[in-house]
């Protein structure tokens, strides 16, 4: 696993840099207490009270996340297939077209039901 | 391809993972410094170019031509107060910029800057390391960066950052699908996911030409992926203030800024590696000058190509207005993904037929690519036509115009006539009432 070790070196370097910057930012900047400054920013008006956990947001975001998982897993299957394509030949092509068609049925369903509309 | 089976046999790409430790550290430090310098340079370059496009001068005071402006801004940010809002989740709030900036740097670990060179008697590739799954690794690491953004938005305990963070993550994952699909054609042709082997496979043809639709889809989705104009909806100042980093100040804000620009350099470098021949010299240069692809020169070609992509980003920002969110999501899910899948099936079919029955695949691909790009362009034209037809269907011609509606003067709407200024009293209608709407 020698080829993975250099990644750790770069990770240590960038992580160290980020931690150092945040530590330095706390030391180099001034500290002047002001109650209004610590409030949530809302263009100068009194901030809207927020429920614990950040409040509610449109359910469309959940739908997008789920669709993403479906298609991302499709892509994960496509990658090794693409790399090995030349040794699989026509058989591999037919198999993958069947797989893509199955997913396209789901895609067409989502489209028809308005899952891809955003309003 | 013969080397495809060799990749399965060993978990390492031949020629990598054999550097001595000091060389690994030196390469890591150089890559890190390169990315920081690129960030400082890109910020300055962006401001100068956009200024030129808007008939301004831009920063020109700090250093020659204002080159040190971004460094000065960084130091200024370091001297500002580091505010953690009262409503924030403190631990996650501090962690988010770290989670955002670390993966941004990591993606560059597998980026090939050049071919093999000799450094102090060591034969080594101008690349920190390479993996058989290098491009998959880049995608994985880039996805971790999204956590930084969504956690920053959530932990701020404020409305705008929450919505900005959600928008960012929804946008990034939507365009990641199209991006991932555009890579499949490249892997199919290169027979490998290792970046050095993909560059090697482009010695003759660049994949930007062979797989032109993939290239177009990648370029569109890389702009969406980095949250840059015209897809900078998460940072739409008019709606969301600063988006996910509204509550951040001081060096934490600087880290988010750094992450954004490093990501820009990363996607540009990835585009160069996968589609523009990586470190290979521009077309035709090797026929004039045989040594263009040897020694340290490839680093120059690589950097030039990356800078061209960054200029493209700046150009887009200076030219195009921001999209609406529904238009943006429609482009991603309803245009790019089907186009990418259709193109992928076509490439695979042509390639399989070519290996089985041997006929000229390049021409078929070229024509197919042209057809697909034309279809892609047609969808844009269709959108434009549809948008133009919209106002014609519902012309808001209201003949009646009350210049003193509600007791104060109001300007006429398009299609309305300003009446002659005779006896116009408060609330009085001067036009004839026959044009009353019948709805």
Coordinates of C-alpha atoms in Angstrom, one line a residue:
Chain A
X1 CA 0.0 0.0 0.0
X2 CA 2.9 2.3 -0.5
X3 CA 1.2 4.4 -3.1
X4 CA -1.5 5.4 -0.6
X5 CA 1.0 6.8 2.0
X6 CA 1.8 10.0 0.2
X7 CA -1.9 11.0 0.4
X8 CA -1.6 10.8 4.2
X9 CA 1.4 13.2 4.0
X10 CA -0.6 15.7 2.0
X11 CA -3.6 15.2 4.3
X12 CA -1.5 15.9 7.4
X13 CA -0.1 19.0 5.7
X14 CA -3.5 20.5 4.8
X15 CA -5.2 19.5 8.0
X16 CA -2.3 21.0 10.0
X17 CA -2.6 24.2 7.9
X18 CA -6.3 24.5 8.5
X19 CA -6.0 23.9 12.3
X20 CA -3.1 26.3 12.5
X21 CA -5.2 29.0 10.7
X22 CA -8.1 28.6 13.0
X23 CA -5.9 28.7 16.0
X24 CA -4.0 31.7 14.7
X25 CA -7.3 33.5 13.9
X26 CA -8.4 33.3 17.5
X27 CA -5.1 34.8 18.6
X28 CA -4.4 37.5 16.1
X29 CA -7.9 39.0 16.0
X30 CA -9.3 41.4 18.6
X31 CA -12.0 40.3 21.1
X32 CA -14.6 43.0 21.8
X33 CA -17.8 41.7 23.4
X34 CA -21.1 43.0 22.0
X35 CA -24.4 41.2 22.5
X36 CA -25.8 42.1 19.1
X37 CA -22.7 40.9 17.3
X38 CA -23.3 37.4 18.6
X39 CA -26.8 37.2 17.3
X40 CA -27.7 35.4 14.1
X41 CA -27.3 37.8 11.1
X42 CA -30.7 38.8 9.7
X43 CA -30.1 42.1 7.9
X44 CA -30.2 44.1 11.1
X45 CA -33.6 43.1 12.4
X46 CA -34.2 40.9 15.5
X47 CA -33.4 37.4 14.4
X48 CA -36.2 34.9 14.0
X49 CA -36.3 32.4 16.8
X50 CA -35.0 29.1 15.6
X51 CA -36.2 25.7 16.8
X52 CA -33.5 23.4 18.1
X53 CA -31.8 21.5 15.2
X54 CA -32.1 24.2 12.6
X55 CA -35.8 24.3 11.8
X56 CA -37.6 23.0 8.8
X57 CA -36.7 23.0 5.1
X58 CA -38.4 21.9 1.9
X59 CA -38.8 18.2 1.5
X60 CA -37.5 18.5 -2.1
X61 CA -34.0 18.4 -0.8
X62 CA -34.6 14.9 0.6
X63 CA -35.9 13.8 -2.7
X64 CA -32.9 15.2 -4.5
X65 CA -30.6 13.4 -2.1
X66 CA -32.4 10.1 -2.7
X67 CA -32.3 10.5 -6.4
X68 CA -28.6 11.3 -6.2
X69 CA -28.0 8.0 -4.3
X70 CA -29.8 6.0 -7.0
X71 CA -27.8 7.6 -9.8
X72 CA -24.5 7.6 -8.0
X73 CA -24.8 3.9 -7.3
X74 CA -25.5 3.4 -11.0
X75 CA -22.3 5.3 -11.7
X76 CA -20.3 3.2 -9.3
X77 CA -21.4 0.1 -11.3
X78 CA -20.5 1.8 -14.5
X79 CA -16.9 2.6 -13.6
X80 CA -15.4 -1.0 -13.3
X81 CA -17.5 -2.0 -16.3
X82 CA -16.0 0.8 -18.3
X83 CA -12.4 -0.1 -17.2
X84 CA -13.0 -3.8 -18.1
X85 CA -15.0 -3.0 -21.2
X86 CA -12.6 -4.3 -23.8
X87 CA -12.4 -7.8 -22.2
X88 CA -16.2 -8.1 -21.8
X89 CA -17.1 -7.5 -25.4
X90 CA -20.7 -7.5 -26.7
X91 CA -21.9 -9.5 -23.6
X92 CA -20.8 -6.6 -21.3
X93 CA -22.5 -4.1 -23.5
X94 CA -25.8 -5.9 -23.6
X95 CA -25.8 -6.4 -19.8
X96 CA -25.1 -2.8 -19.1
X97 CA -27.7 -1.6 -21.6
X98 CA -30.3 -3.7 -19.7
X99 CA -29.1 -2.3 -16.4
X100 CA -29.3 1.3 -17.7
X101 CA -32.8 0.6 -19.2
X102 CA -34.0 -0.6 -15.8
X103 CA -32.8 2.6 -14.2
X104 CA -34.3 4.7 -17.0
X105 CA -37.7 3.2 -16.2
X106 CA -37.3 4.6 -12.7
X107 CA -36.1 7.9 -14.1
X108 CA -39.1 8.2 -16.5
X109 CA -41.4 7.4 -13.5
X110 CA -39.8 10.1 -11.4
X111 CA -40.0 12.6 -14.3
X112 CA -43.7 11.8 -15.0
X113 CA -44.6 12.1 -11.3
X114 CA -43.0 15.5 -11.2
X115 CA -40.1 14.5 -9.0
X116 CA -37.8 16.6 -11.1
X117 CA -39.9 19.7 -11.0
X118 CA -38.7 22.4 -8.7
X119 CA -41.2 25.2 -7.9
Chain B
X1 CA -6.2 -3.0 -24.0
X2 CA -3.5 -5.1 -22.5
X3 CA -2.7 -3.1 -19.3
X4 CA -6.3 -3.4 -18.1
X5 CA -5.7 -6.9 -16.7
X6 CA -2.4 -5.8 -15.2
X7 CA -4.3 -3.2 -13.1
X8 CA -6.5 -5.9 -11.5
X9 CA -3.4 -8.0 -10.7
X10 CA -1.8 -5.4 -8.5
X11 CA -3.3 -2.7 -6.3
X12 CA -0.6 -0.3 -7.4
X13 CA 0.1 1.5 -10.6
X14 CA 3.6 0.5 -11.9
X15 CA 6.2 3.1 -11.2
X16 CA 4.5 4.6 -8.2
X17 CA 4.9 4.1 -4.4
X18 CA 8.7 3.7 -4.7
X19 CA 9.8 7.3 -3.9
X20 CA 12.0 7.9 -0.9
X21 CA 10.3 9.7 2.0
X22 CA 12.1 13.0 1.5
X23 CA 10.9 13.1 -2.1
X24 CA 7.3 12.4 -1.0
X25 CA 7.4 15.2 1.6
X26 CA 9.0 17.6 -0.9
X27 CA 6.3 16.8 -3.5
X28 CA 3.5 17.2 -1.0
X29 CA 4.9 20.6 0.2
X30 CA 5.3 21.8 -3.4
X31 CA 1.7 20.7 -4.3
X32 CA 0.5 22.5 -1.2
X33 CA 2.4 25.7 -2.1
X34 CA 1.3 25.5 -5.7
X35 CA -2.3 25.4 -4.7
X36 CA -2.0 28.3 -2.3
X37 CA -0.2 30.4 -4.8
X38 CA -2.7 29.5 -7.5
X39 CA -5.5 30.6 -5.1
X40 CA -3.8 34.0 -4.4
X41 CA -3.1 34.4 -8.1
X42 CA -6.6 33.4 -9.2
X43 CA -8.3 35.8 -6.9
X44 CA -6.2 38.7 -8.2
X45 CA -6.6 37.6 -11.8
X46 CA -10.4 37.2 -11.4
X47 CA -10.7 40.7 -9.9
X48 CA -8.5 42.3 -12.7
X49 CA -10.2 40.5 -15.5
X50 CA -13.7 41.1 -14.3
X51 CA -12.7 44.8 -13.7
X52 CA -11.5 45.0 -17.3
X53 CA -14.7 43.4 -18.6
X54 CA -16.7 46.1 -16.6
X55 CA -14.5 49.0 -17.7
X56 CA -12.9 49.4 -14.3
X57 CA -9.2 49.1 -13.3
X58 CA -9.4 46.6 -10.4
X59 CA -6.8 46.2 -7.6
X60 CA -3.5 47.8 -8.7
X61 CA -2.0 49.3 -5.5
X62 CA -0.5 46.4 -3.5
X63 CA 2.6 45.1 -5.1
X64 CA 3.4 45.2 -8.9
X65 CA 0.1 45.4 -10.8
X66 CA -1.7 44.7 -7.5
X67 CA -0.4 41.1 -7.4
X68 CA -0.1 41.0 -3.6
X69 CA -3.7 42.2 -3.1
X70 CA -5.1 38.7 -2.1
X71 CA -2.2 38.3 0.3
X72 CA -3.0 41.6 1.9
X73 CA -6.7 40.6 2.1
X74 CA -5.7 37.4 3.8
X75 CA -3.6 39.3 6.4
X76 CA -6.5 41.7 6.9
X77 CA -8.8 38.8 7.5
X78 CA -6.4 37.4 10.1
X79 CA -6.6 40.6 12.0
X80 CA -10.4 40.6 12.2
X81 CA -12.4 39.3 15.2
X82 CA -13.2 35.6 15.1
X83 CA -17.0 35.6 15.9
X84 CA -18.8 32.4 16.9
X85 CA -22.5 33.3 17.1
X86 CA -24.5 32.5 20.2
X87 CA -26.9 30.2 18.4
X88 CA -24.1 28.2 16.7
X89 CA -23.2 24.6 17.5
X90 CA -19.6 25.5 18.5
X91 CA -17.7 22.3 17.8
X92 CA -19.2 21.7 14.3
X93 CA -19.0 25.4 13.6
X94 CA -15.2 25.3 14.1
X95 CA -14.8 21.9 12.4
X96 CA -16.7 22.8 9.2
X97 CA -14.0 25.0 7.6
X98 CA -11.4 22.3 8.3
X99 CA -13.6 19.6 6.7
X100 CA -14.1 21.9 3.7
X101 CA -10.5 22.8 3.1
X102 CA -8.6 19.5 3.8
X103 CA -10.3 17.4 1.0
X104 CA -9.9 20.3 -1.4
X105 CA -6.1 19.9 -1.2
X106 CA -6.3 16.1 -1.1
X107 CA -7.7 15.8 -4.6
X108 CA -4.5 17.1 -6.0
X109 CA -2.5 14.1 -4.7
X110 CA -3.1 12.1 -7.9
X111 CA -2.9 15.0 -10.4
X112 CA -0.1 14.4 -13.0
X113 CA 2.0 17.5 -13.5
X114 CA 4.4 15.8 -16.0
X115 CA 6.2 12.7 -17.1
X116 CA 9.1 11.0 -15.4
X117 CA 12.1 13.2 -14.5
X118 CA 15.3 12.8 -12.6
X119 CA 15.5 14.6 -9.2
X120 CA 18.9 14.2 -7.5
X121 CA 19.5 10.9 -9.3
X122 CA 16.0 9.6 -8.6
X123 CA 13.7 8.6 -11.5
X124 CA 10.3 9.8 -10.4
X125 CA 7.0 10.9 -11.8
X126 CA 5.9 14.5 -11.5
X127 CA 2.9 13.4 -9.5
X128 CA 2.6 12.8 -5.7
X129 CA 1.1 9.3 -6.2
X130 CA -1.2 7.4 -8.5
X131 CA -3.8 4.8 -7.7
X132 CA -5.6 2.3 -10.0
X133 CA -8.8 4.1 -8.8
X134 CA -7.4 7.6 -8.9
X135 CA -10.4 9.4 -10.5
X136 CA -12.8 7.6 -8.2
X137 CA -10.6 8.8 -5.3
X138 CA -10.9 12.4 -6.5
X139 CA -14.7 12.1 -6.7
X140 CA -14.8 10.5 -3.2
X141 CA -12.6 13.2 -1.7
X142 CA -14.6 16.0 -3.4
X143 CA -17.8 14.6 -1.9
X144 CA -16.3 14.9 1.6
X145 CA -15.9 18.6 0.9
X146 CA -19.7 18.9 0.6
X147 CA -20.0 17.9 4.2
X148 CA -18.0 20.9 5.2
X149 CA -20.5 23.2 3.4
X150 CA -23.7 21.5 4.7
X151 CA -22.3 21.4 8.3
X152 CA -21.3 25.0 8.1
X153 CA -24.8 26.0 7.0
X154 CA -26.5 23.8 9.7
X155 CA -24.2 24.7 12.6
X156 CA -24.5 28.5 12.2
X157 CA -28.0 28.4 13.8
X158 CA -29.2 31.0 11.4
X159 CA -31.7 31.0 8.5
X160 CA -29.6 32.2 5.6
X161 CA -26.7 29.8 6.1
X162 CA -29.1 26.9 6.5
X163 CA -30.8 27.6 3.2
X164 CA -27.5 28.4 1.5
X165 CA -25.9 25.1 2.8
X166 CA -28.9 23.1 1.6
X167 CA -28.8 24.7 -1.8
X168 CA -25.1 24.1 -2.1
X169 CA -25.3 20.5 -1.3
X170 CA -28.4 19.8 -3.5
X171 CA -26.6 21.6 -6.3
X172 CA -23.3 19.8 -5.9
X173 CA -24.9 16.3 -5.7
X174 CA -27.1 17.0 -8.7
X175 CA -24.2 18.0 -10.9
X176 CA -22.0 15.3 -9.5
X177 CA -24.2 12.7 -11.3
X178 CA -23.7 14.3 -14.7
X179 CA -20.0 14.8 -13.9
X180 CA -19.6 11.1 -13.0
X181 CA -21.4 10.0 -16.1
X182 CA -19.1 12.1 -18.3
X183 CA -16.1 10.3 -16.9
X184 CA -17.3 6.8 -18.0
X185 CA -16.5 7.4 -21.7
X186 CA -12.9 8.4 -20.7
X187 CA -12.5 5.2 -18.7
X188 CA -13.9 3.2 -21.5
X189 CA -11.3 4.5 -23.9
X190 CA -8.3 4.6 -21.6
X191 CA -9.2 1.3 -20.0
X192 CA -8.0 2.6 -16.7
X193 CA -9.0 5.0 -13.9
X194 CA -5.4 5.9 -13.1
X195 CA -4.7 9.5 -14.0
X196 CA -1.1 8.9 -15.3
X197 CA -2.4 6.1 -17.6
X198 CA -5.3 8.2 -18.8
X199 CA -2.8 11.0 -19.8
X200 CA -0.6 8.3 -21.4
X201 CA -3.6 7.1 -23.5
X202 CA -4.1 10.6 -24.9
X203 CA -0.7 10.8 -26.6
X204 CA -2.4 10.8 -30.0
X205 CA -5.9 12.1 -29.6
X206 CA -7.2 14.3 -26.8
X207 CA -10.4 13.0 -25.4
X208 CA -11.9 16.5 -25.7
X209 CA -12.1 15.8 -29.4
X210 CA -12.8 12.1 -29.4
X211 CA -15.5 12.4 -26.6
X212 CA -16.6 16.0 -27.3
X213 CA -20.1 15.6 -25.7
X214 CA -18.5 14.2 -22.5
X215 CA -16.2 17.2 -22.4
X216 CA -19.1 19.7 -22.8
X217 CA -21.1 17.9 -20.1
X218 CA -18.1 17.9 -17.8
X219 CA -17.4 21.6 -18.3
X220 CA -21.0 22.5 -17.5
X221 CA -21.2 20.4 -14.5
X222 CA -17.8 21.4 -13.1
X223 CA -19.1 25.0 -13.0
X224 CA -22.2 23.7 -11.1
X225 CA -20.0 21.6 -8.8
X226 CA -17.8 24.5 -7.7
X227 CA -20.8 26.9 -7.1
X228 CA -19.4 29.4 -9.5
X229 CA -21.4 32.0 -11.6
X230 CA -23.7 31.5 -13.4
X231 CA -24.5 28.6 -11.0
X232 CA -23.7 30.5 -7.8
X233 CA -27.2 30.2 -6.4
X234 CA -26.0 29.2 -2.9
X235 CA -24.3 32.6 -2.6
X236 CA -27.0 34.7 -4.3
X237 CA -26.5 37.9 -2.4
X238 CA -30.0 39.2 -3.2
X239 CA -31.6 36.2 -1.5
X240 CA -29.3 34.5 0.9
X241 CA -26.7 37.2 1.9
X242 CA -23.5 35.1 1.7
X243 CA -25.0 31.6 1.7
X244 CA -23.5 29.0 4.0
X245 CA -20.7 31.2 5.2
X246 CA -22.8 34.2 6.2
X247 CA -21.9 33.8 9.9
X248 CA -18.2 33.1 9.4
X249 CA -15.6 35.7 9.9
X250 CA -11.8 36.1 10.1
X251 CA -9.6 33.2 9.0
X252 CA -12.5 30.7 9.1
X253 CA -14.1 32.6 6.3
X254 CA -10.7 32.8 4.5
X255 CA -10.5 29.0 4.7
X256 CA -13.9 28.6 2.9
X257 CA -12.6 31.1 0.3
X258 CA -9.4 29.1 -0.1
X259 CA -11.4 25.8 -0.4
X260 CA -13.6 27.3 -3.2
X261 CA -10.6 28.5 -5.2
X262 CA -8.6 25.3 -4.7
X263 CA -11.7 23.3 -5.9
X264 CA -11.7 25.5 -8.9
X265 CA -8.1 24.7 -9.6
X266 CA -8.8 21.0 -9.0
X267 CA -11.7 20.7 -11.4
X268 CA -9.7 22.6 -14.0
X269 CA -6.8 20.3 -13.5
X270 CA -9.1 17.3 -13.8
X271 CA -10.6 18.6 -17.0
X272 CA -7.0 19.1 -18.3
X273 CA -6.0 15.5 -17.3
X274 CA -9.1 13.7 -18.5
X275 CA -9.9 15.7 -21.7
X276 CA -7.1 18.0 -22.8
X277 CA -4.3 15.5 -22.8
X278 CA -2.9 16.4 -19.3
X279 CA 0.7 17.5 -19.5
X280 CA 1.0 16.8 -23.3
X281 CA 2.2 19.7 -25.4
X282 CA -0.5 21.5 -27.5
X283 CA -1.2 20.1 -30.9
X284 CA 1.3 20.5 -33.6
X285 CA 4.1 21.7 -31.2
X286 CA 5.7 18.3 -31.1
X287 CA 6.1 18.2 -34.9
X288 CA 8.1 21.5 -34.8
X289 CA 9.9 20.8 -31.5
X290 CA 10.4 17.2 -30.6
X291 CA 11.5 17.9 -27.0
X292 CA 8.3 19.6 -26.0
X293 CA 7.0 16.5 -24.1
X294 CA 10.2 15.8 -22.3
X295 CA 11.9 16.9 -19.1
X296 CA 10.2 19.8 -17.2
X297 CA 8.4 21.4 -20.1
X298 CA 5.2 19.4 -19.6
X299 CA 4.6 21.3 -16.3
X300 CA 4.4 24.5 -18.3
X301 CA 1.7 23.0 -20.6
X302 CA -0.2 21.6 -17.7
X303 CA -0.2 25.0 -15.9
X304 CA -1.2 26.9 -19.0
X305 CA -4.1 24.6 -19.6
X306 CA -5.3 24.9 -16.0
X307 CA -5.0 28.7 -16.2
X308 CA -7.1 28.7 -19.4
X309 CA -9.8 26.9 -17.6
X310 CA -9.7 29.3 -14.7
X311 CA -9.9 32.2 -17.2
X312 CA -13.0 30.4 -18.6
X313 CA -14.5 30.5 -15.1
X314 CA -13.8 34.2 -14.8
X315 CA -15.1 34.9 -18.3
X316 CA -18.4 33.1 -17.4
X317 CA -18.7 35.2 -14.3
X318 CA -18.2 38.4 -16.2
X319 CA -20.7 37.4 -18.9
X320 CA -23.6 35.4 -17.7
X321 CA -26.4 36.3 -15.2
X322 CA -27.3 33.9 -12.5
X323 CA -29.8 31.1 -13.3
X324 CA -33.1 30.7 -11.3
X325 CA -33.0 27.6 -9.1
X326 CA -35.7 25.7 -11.0
X327 CA -34.0 26.4 -14.3
X328 CA -30.7 25.2 -12.8
X329 CA -32.1 22.0 -11.4
X330 CA -33.9 21.3 -14.7
X331 CA -30.7 21.7 -16.7
X332 CA -29.0 19.2 -14.4
X333 CA -31.6 16.5 -14.1
X334 CA -33.5 16.8 -17.3
X335 CA -30.9 17.8 -19.9
X336 CA -27.4 16.8 -18.7
X337 CA -28.1 13.4 -17.2
X338 CA -30.2 12.0 -20.1
X339 CA -27.7 13.4 -22.6
X340 CA -24.8 11.9 -20.7
X341 CA -26.5 8.4 -20.5
X342 CA -27.4 8.6 -24.3
X343 CA -23.9 9.5 -25.2
X344 CA -22.5 6.8 -23.0
X345 CA -24.6 4.1 -24.5
X346 CA -23.6 5.3 -28.0
X347 CA -19.9 5.3 -27.1
X348 CA -20.1 1.8 -25.6
X349 CA -22.0 0.5 -28.7
X350 CA -19.5 1.9 -31.2
X351 CA -16.6 0.7 -29.1
X352 CA -18.0 -2.8 -28.8
X353 CA -18.8 -3.1 -32.5
X354 CA -15.4 -1.8 -33.3
X355 CA -13.6 -4.4 -31.2
X356 CA -15.9 -7.2 -32.5
X357 CA -16.2 -6.4 -36.1
X358 CA -13.5 -3.8 -36.8
X359 CA -14.8 -0.8 -38.5
X360 CA -13.9 2.9 -38.3
X361 CA -15.3 4.0 -35.0
X362 CA -13.8 7.5 -35.0
X363 CA -16.0 8.8 -37.7
X364 CA -19.2 7.4 -36.2
X365 CA -18.3 8.9 -32.9
X366 CA -17.5 12.2 -34.4
X367 CA -20.8 12.4 -36.2
X368 CA -22.7 11.1 -33.3
X369 CA -21.0 13.7 -31.0
X370 CA -21.9 16.5 -33.4
X371 CA -25.5 15.3 -33.4
X372 CA -25.7 15.2 -29.6
X373 CA -24.2 18.6 -29.2
X374 CA -26.6 20.0 -31.7
X375 CA -29.5 18.4 -29.7
X376 CA -28.1 19.9 -26.5
X377 CA -28.0 23.3 -28.2
X378 CA -31.5 22.8 -29.5
X379 CA -32.8 22.4 -26.0
X380 CA -31.4 25.8 -25.1
X381 CA -32.9 27.3 -28.2
X382 CA -36.2 25.7 -27.4
X383 CA -36.1 27.2 -23.9
X384 CA -35.4 30.6 -25.4
X385 CA -38.3 30.3 -27.9
X386 CA -40.6 29.1 -25.2
X387 CA -39.6 32.0 -23.0
X388 CA -40.2 34.4 -25.8
X389 CA -43.6 33.0 -26.6
X390 CA -44.7 33.3 -23.0
X391 CA -45.3 37.1 -22.9
X392 CA -47.0 37.0 -26.3
X393 CA -49.7 34.7 -24.9
X394 CA -50.6 36.8 -22.0
X395 CA -50.2 40.5 -23.1
X396 CA -51.0 42.7 -20.1
X397 CA -52.6 45.5 -22.0
X398 CA -54.7 47.4 -19.6
X399 CA -56.1 50.4 -21.4
X400 CA -57.4 51.9 -18.2
X401 CA -54.8 53.9 -16.4
X402 CA -55.3 55.8 -13.2
X403 CA -52.3 58.2 -12.8
X404 CA -53.4 59.0 -9.2
X405 CA -54.4 55.6 -8.0
X406 CA -54.7 55.5 -4.3
X407 CA -54.2 59.2 -4.0
X408 CA -50.5 59.4 -5.1
X409 CA -49.0 59.6 -8.6
X410 CA -48.0 56.3 -10.2
X411 CA -46.0 55.7 -13.5
X412 CA -47.7 54.0 -16.5
X413 CA -47.1 50.3 -17.1
X414 CA -45.9 49.1 -20.6
X415 CA -48.7 49.5 -23.0
X416 CA -50.5 52.2 -21.0
X417 CA -50.8 55.7 -22.1
X418 CA -50.2 58.7 -19.9
X419 CA -53.2 60.9 -20.2
X420 CA -53.0 64.5 -21.0
X421 CA -52.4 66.5 -17.9
X422 CA -55.7 68.4 -17.7
X423 CA -58.0 68.0 -14.7
X424 CA -56.6 65.0 -12.9
X425 CA -57.8 64.8 -9.4
X426 CA -57.1 62.3 -6.6
X427 CA -58.5 58.9 -7.4
X428 CA -60.1 60.1 -10.5
X429 CA -60.0 58.0 -13.7
X430 CA -59.2 60.0 -16.8
X431 CA -59.2 57.2 -19.4
X432 CA -62.4 55.9 -20.9
X433 CA -63.7 52.9 -18.9
X434 CA -64.5 50.7 -21.9
X435 CA -61.3 48.7 -21.6
X436 CA -62.3 47.2 -18.3
X437 CA -61.1 43.7 -17.9
X438 CA -63.7 41.0 -18.2
X439 CA -62.1 38.4 -16.0

